[in-house]
Coordinates of C-alpha atoms in Angstrom, one line a residue:
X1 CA -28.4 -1.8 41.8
X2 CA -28.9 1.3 39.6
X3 CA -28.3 0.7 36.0
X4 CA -25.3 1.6 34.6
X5 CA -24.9 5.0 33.0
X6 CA -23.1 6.0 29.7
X7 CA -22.7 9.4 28.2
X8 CA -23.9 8.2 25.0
X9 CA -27.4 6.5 26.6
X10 CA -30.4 8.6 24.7
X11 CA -28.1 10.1 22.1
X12 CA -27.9 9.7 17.8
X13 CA -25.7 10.7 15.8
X14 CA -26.5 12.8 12.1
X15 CA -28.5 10.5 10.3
X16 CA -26.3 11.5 7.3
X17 CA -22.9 12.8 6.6
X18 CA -22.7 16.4 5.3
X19 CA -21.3 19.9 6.3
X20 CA -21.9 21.1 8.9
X21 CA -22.4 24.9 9.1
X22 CA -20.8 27.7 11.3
X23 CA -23.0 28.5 14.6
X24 CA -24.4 25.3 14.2
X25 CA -24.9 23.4 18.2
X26 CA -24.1 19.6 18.2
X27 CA -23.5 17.4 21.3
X28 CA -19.4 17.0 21.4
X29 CA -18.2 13.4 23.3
X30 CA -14.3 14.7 24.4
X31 CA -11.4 13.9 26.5
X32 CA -12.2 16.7 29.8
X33 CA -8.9 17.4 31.2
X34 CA -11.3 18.9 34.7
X35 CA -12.1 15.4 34.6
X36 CA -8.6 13.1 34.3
X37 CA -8.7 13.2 30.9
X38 CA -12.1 11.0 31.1
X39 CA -14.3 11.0 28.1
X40 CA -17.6 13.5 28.6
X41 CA -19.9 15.1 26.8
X42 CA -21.0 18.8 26.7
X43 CA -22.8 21.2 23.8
X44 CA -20.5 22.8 21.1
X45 CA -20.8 25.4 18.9
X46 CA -19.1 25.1 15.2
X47 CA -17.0 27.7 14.2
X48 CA -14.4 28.8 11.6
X49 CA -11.2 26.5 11.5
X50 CA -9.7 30.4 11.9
X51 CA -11.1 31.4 14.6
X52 CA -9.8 30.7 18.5
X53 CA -6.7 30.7 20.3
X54 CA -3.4 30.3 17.9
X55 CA -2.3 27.1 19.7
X56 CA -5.5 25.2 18.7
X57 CA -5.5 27.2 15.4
X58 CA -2.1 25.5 14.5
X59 CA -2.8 22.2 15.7
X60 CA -5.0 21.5 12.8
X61 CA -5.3 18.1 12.4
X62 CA -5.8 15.7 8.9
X63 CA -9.0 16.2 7.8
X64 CA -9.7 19.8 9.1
X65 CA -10.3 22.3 6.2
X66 CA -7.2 23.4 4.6
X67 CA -5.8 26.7 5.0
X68 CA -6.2 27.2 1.4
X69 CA -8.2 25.5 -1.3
X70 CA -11.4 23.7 -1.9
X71 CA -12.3 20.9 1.5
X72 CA -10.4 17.6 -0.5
X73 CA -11.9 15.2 2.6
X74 CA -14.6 13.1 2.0
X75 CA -17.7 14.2 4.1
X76 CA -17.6 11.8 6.8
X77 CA -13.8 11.9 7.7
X78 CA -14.0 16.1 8.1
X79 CA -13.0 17.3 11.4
X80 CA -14.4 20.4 12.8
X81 CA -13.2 23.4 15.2
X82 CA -16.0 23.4 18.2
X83 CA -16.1 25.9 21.3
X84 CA -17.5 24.3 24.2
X85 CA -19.6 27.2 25.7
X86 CA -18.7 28.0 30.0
X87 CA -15.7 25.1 29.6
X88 CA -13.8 27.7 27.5
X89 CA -12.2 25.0 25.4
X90 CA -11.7 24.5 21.5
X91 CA -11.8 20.9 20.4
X92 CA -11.4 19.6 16.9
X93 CA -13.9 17.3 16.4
X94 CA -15.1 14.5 13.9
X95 CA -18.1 13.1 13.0
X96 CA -18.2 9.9 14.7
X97 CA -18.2 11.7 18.0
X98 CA -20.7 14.5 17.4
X99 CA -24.3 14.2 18.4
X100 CA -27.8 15.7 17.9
X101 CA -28.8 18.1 20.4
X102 CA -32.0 17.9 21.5
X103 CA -34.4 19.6 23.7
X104 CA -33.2 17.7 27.2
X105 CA -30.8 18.0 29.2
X106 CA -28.5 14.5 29.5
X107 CA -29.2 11.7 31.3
X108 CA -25.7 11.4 32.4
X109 CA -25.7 14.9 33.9
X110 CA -28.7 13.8 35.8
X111 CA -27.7 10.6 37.1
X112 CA -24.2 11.3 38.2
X113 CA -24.8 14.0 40.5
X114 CA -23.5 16.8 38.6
X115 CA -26.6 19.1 38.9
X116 CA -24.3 22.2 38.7
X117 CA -23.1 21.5 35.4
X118 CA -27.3 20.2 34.1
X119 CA -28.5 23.7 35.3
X120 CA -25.4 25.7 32.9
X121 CA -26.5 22.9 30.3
X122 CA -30.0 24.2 30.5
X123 CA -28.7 27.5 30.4
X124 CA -27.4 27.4 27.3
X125 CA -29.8 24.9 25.5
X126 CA -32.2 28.2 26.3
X127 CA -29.3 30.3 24.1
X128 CA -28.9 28.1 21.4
X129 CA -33.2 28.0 20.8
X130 CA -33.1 31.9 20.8
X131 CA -30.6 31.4 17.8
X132 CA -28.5 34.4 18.5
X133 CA -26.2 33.2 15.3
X134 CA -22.5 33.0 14.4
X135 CA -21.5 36.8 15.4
X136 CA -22.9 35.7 19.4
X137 CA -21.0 32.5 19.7
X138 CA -17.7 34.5 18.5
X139 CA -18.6 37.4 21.1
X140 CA -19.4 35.1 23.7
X141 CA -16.4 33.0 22.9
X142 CA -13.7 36.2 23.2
X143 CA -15.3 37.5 26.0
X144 CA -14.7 34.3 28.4
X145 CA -11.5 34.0 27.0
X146 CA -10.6 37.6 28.2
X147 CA -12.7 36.7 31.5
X148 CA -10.7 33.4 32.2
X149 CA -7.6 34.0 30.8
X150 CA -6.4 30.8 28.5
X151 CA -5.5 28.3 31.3
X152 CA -9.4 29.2 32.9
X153 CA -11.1 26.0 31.8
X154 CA -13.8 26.3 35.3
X155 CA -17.2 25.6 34.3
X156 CA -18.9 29.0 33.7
X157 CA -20.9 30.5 31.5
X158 CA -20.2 34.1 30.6
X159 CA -22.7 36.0 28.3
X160 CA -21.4 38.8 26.4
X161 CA -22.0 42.5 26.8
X162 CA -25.5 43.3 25.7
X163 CA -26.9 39.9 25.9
X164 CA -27.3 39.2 29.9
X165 CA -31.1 38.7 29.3
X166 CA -30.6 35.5 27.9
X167 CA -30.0 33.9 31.3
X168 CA -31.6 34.2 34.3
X169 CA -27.7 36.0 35.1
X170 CA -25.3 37.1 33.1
X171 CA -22.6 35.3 35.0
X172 CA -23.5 31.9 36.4
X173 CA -21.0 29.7 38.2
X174 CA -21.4 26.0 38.3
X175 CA -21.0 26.1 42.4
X176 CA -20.9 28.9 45.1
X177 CA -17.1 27.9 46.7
X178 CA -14.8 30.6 48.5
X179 CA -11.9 32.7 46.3
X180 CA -9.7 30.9 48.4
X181 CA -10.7 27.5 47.2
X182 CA -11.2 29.2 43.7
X183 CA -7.5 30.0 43.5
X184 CA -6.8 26.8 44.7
X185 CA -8.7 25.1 41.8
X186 CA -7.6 27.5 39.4
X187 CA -3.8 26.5 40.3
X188 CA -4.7 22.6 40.1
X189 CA -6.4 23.5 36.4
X190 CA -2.9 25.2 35.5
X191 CA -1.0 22.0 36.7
X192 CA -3.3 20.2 35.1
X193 CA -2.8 22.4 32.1
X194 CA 0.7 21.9 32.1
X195 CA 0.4 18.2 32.1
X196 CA -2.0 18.4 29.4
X197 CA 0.8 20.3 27.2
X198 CA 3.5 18.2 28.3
X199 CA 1.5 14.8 27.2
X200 CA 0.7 16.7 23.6
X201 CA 4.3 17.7 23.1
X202 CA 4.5 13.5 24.0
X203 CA 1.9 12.6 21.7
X204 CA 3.3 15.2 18.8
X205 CA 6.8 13.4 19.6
X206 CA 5.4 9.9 19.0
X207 CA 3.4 11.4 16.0
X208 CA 6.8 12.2 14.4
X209 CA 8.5 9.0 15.7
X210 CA 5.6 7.0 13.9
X211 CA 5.9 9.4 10.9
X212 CA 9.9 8.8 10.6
X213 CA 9.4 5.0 10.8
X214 CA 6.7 5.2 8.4
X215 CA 8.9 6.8 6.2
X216 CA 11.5 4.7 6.6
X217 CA 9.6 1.6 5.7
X218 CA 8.5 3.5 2.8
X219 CA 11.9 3.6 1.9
X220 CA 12.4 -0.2 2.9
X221 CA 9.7 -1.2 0.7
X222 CA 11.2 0.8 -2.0
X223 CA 14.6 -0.9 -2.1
X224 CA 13.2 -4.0 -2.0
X225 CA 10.8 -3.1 -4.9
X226 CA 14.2 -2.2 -6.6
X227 CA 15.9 -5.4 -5.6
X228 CA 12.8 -7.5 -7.0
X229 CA 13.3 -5.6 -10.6
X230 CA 16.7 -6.3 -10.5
X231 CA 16.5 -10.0 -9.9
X232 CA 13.9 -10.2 -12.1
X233 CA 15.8 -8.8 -15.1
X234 CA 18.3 -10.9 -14.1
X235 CA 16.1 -13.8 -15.0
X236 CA 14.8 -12.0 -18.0
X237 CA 18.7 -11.9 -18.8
X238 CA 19.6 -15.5 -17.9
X239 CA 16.4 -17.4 -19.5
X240 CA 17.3 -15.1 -22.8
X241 CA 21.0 -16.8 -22.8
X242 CA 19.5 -20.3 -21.7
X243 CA 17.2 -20.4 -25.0
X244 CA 19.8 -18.4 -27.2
X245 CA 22.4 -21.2 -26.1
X246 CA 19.8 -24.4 -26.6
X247 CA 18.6 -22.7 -30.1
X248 CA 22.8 -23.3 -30.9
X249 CA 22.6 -26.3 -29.2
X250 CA 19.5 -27.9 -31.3
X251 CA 21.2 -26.4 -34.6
X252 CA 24.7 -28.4 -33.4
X253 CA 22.1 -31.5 -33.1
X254 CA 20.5 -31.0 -36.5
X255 CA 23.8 -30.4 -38.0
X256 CA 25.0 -33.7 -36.6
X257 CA 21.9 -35.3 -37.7
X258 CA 22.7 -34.2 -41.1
X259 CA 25.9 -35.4 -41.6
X260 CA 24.6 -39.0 -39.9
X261 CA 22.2 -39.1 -42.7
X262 CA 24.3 -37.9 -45.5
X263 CA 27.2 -40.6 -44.2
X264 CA 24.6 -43.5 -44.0
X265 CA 23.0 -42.7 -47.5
X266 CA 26.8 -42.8 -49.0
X267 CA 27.7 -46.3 -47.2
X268 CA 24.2 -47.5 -48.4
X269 CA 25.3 -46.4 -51.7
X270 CA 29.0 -48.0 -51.4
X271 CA 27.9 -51.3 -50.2
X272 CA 24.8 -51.3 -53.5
X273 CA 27.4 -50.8 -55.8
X274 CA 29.9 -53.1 -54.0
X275 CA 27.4 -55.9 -54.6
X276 CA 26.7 -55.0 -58.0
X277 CA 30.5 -55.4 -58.6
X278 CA 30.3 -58.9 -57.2
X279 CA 27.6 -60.3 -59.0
X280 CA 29.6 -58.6 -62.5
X281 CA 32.6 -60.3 -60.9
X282 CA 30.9 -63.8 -60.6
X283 CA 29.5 -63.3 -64.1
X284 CA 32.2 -62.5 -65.7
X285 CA 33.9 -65.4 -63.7
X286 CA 31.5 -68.2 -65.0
X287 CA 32.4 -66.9 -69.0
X288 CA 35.7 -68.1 -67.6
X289 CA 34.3 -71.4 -66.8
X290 CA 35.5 -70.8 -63.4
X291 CA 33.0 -72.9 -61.1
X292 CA 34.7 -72.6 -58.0
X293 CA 35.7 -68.5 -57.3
X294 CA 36.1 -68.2 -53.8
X295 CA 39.4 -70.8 -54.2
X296 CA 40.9 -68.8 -57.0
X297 CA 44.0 -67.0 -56.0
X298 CA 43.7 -63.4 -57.6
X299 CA 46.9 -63.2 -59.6
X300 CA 47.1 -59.5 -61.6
X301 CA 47.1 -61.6 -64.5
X302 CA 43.6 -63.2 -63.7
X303 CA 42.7 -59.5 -62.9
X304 CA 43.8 -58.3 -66.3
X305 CA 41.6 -61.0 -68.0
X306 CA 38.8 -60.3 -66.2
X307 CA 38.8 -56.4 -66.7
X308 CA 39.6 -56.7 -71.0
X309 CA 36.3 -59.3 -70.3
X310 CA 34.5 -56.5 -68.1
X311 CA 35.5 -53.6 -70.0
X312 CA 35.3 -50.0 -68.4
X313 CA 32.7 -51.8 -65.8
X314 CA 35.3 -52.3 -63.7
X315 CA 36.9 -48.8 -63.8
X316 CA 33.9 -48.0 -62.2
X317 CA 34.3 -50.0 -59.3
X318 CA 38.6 -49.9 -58.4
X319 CA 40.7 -47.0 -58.4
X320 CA 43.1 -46.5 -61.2
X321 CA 45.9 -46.3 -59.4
X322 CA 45.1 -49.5 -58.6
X323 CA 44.6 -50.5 -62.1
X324 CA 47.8 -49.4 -62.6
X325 CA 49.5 -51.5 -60.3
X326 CA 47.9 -54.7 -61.5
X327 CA 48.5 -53.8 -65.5
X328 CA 52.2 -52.3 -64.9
X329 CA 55.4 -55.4 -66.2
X330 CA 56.7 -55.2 -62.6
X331 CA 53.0 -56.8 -61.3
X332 CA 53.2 -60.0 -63.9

């Protein structure tokens, strides 16, 4: 079994990002519409993002060189215009799928059978080491596009006026069919044109259908950024009124605890001098020679004696309205 062949076998890419220059030729890996739409390979020429045919002009994609203004893009993310030489196609192309041209022609060209496309690849590797610069590629590029028309996309190379020396002919075609099978391919490539248009009108829908979803999760994530504030000031809010309310609440406490204190310090203070007041009482009881107190009825009279015996010490202890109940004629 033969190995298997890739269009990428033998080739390297830059061995650095950097800018690439106007009339500079690279190897260009594409989608070829001549070929279902199948990745392939071919040589490409750089030239001005203003420069070709008005419908690739205003596709420009992100990353190609802005219409105005300094290149923003970061070297290895630029995408370039390329014409593809005899294919009379403009591709905007990035890095990652541009190669080094070298003196050979392609293994892939030479193992699939496609020995009328290696000898217009030959071709032009023999223009592109005669450097014919920038001015030569634009020429060249104007004059198949007049030749062709802008549906011809058949593999030919066309030299411009002047320059038919280059090549062995000035016009070389990649096979030798009829005009009958010629118009017959060139109605096929229109088809196929028109399917090509129809799926990037498809694609340029989907672009904006991804776009307006994009969007609208932008806006999504937006609300709910909004929301998240909200609620979040809303704690900010509640915790504020939980510790304003447990500040009140602890001051209510202290308060409280105050008043305990001050309460328990006057009872301690009532029941000292209540117990001072008995121990005068008993004292002044035994100058009495009373022995037995606690079985003495206490008469106002008894009460009278005991507070001329006391003195004001007893004023101390009863309230005079009291007093004045026990020392009034209507008590005796």
């Amino acid at each position: 079994m033969t190995p298997r062949t890739y269009l990428t076998t033998g080739l390297r890419h830059l061995p650095k990002p950097r800018t690439l220059e106007p009339g500079e030729a690279l190897i260009v890996r594409y989608k070829n519409s001549l070929r279902q739409y199948k990745s392939d390979v071919w040589i490409g020429v750089v030239l001005s993002d203003k420069f070709g045919p008005s419908r690739h002009i205003n596709r420009r994609p992100v990353g190609a060189q802005p219409t105005e203004g300094a290149w923003v893009t970061h070297l290895k993310d630029r995408i370039y215009s390329m014409y593809l030489p005899g294919h009379n196609m403009y591709k905007w192309v990035g890095l990652q799928d541009l190669f080094v041209l070298n003196g050979k022609t392609i293994n892939v060209l030479r193992r699939a059978q496609r020995e009328p496309d290696a000898k217009i690849w030959d071709n032009i590797l023999e223009i592109v080491r005669s450097e014919p610069g920038l001015e030569f590629w634009k020429n060249m590029a104007l004059q198949e596009l007049g030749t062709k028309g802008k549906r011809g996309k058949k593999l030919r190379l066309i030299l411009p006026s002047g320059h038919e020396d280059l090549v062995s002919c000035g016009e070389i075609h990649a096979d030798s069919e009829s005009e009958e099978e010629e118009e017959e391919e060139e109605e096929e490539e229109e088809e196929e044109e028109e399917e090509e248009e129809e799926e990037e009108e498809e694609e340029e829908e989907e672009e904006e259908e991804e776009e307006e979803e994009e969007k609208k999760k932008k806006k999504k994530k937006k609300k709910k950024k909004k929301k998240k504030k909200k609620k979040k000031k809303k704690k900010k809010k509640k915790k504020k009124k939980m510790k304003k309310k447990m500040k009140k609440k602890m001051k209510k406490k202290m308060k409280m605890k105050m008043k305990m204190k001050m309460k328990m310090k006057m009872m301690m203070k009532m029941k000292m001098k209540m117990a001072l007041m008995k121990m005068k009482m008993k004292m002044a009881l035994m100058k009495m020679r009373i022995k037995k107190p606690h079985r003495i009825t206490w008469s106002p009279l008894l009460l009278l004696h005991l507070a001329h015996i006391m003195g004001q010490q007893i004023s101390d202890h009863f309230p005079t309205h009291v007093l004045h109940r026990v020392s009034s004629p209507d008590s005796q």
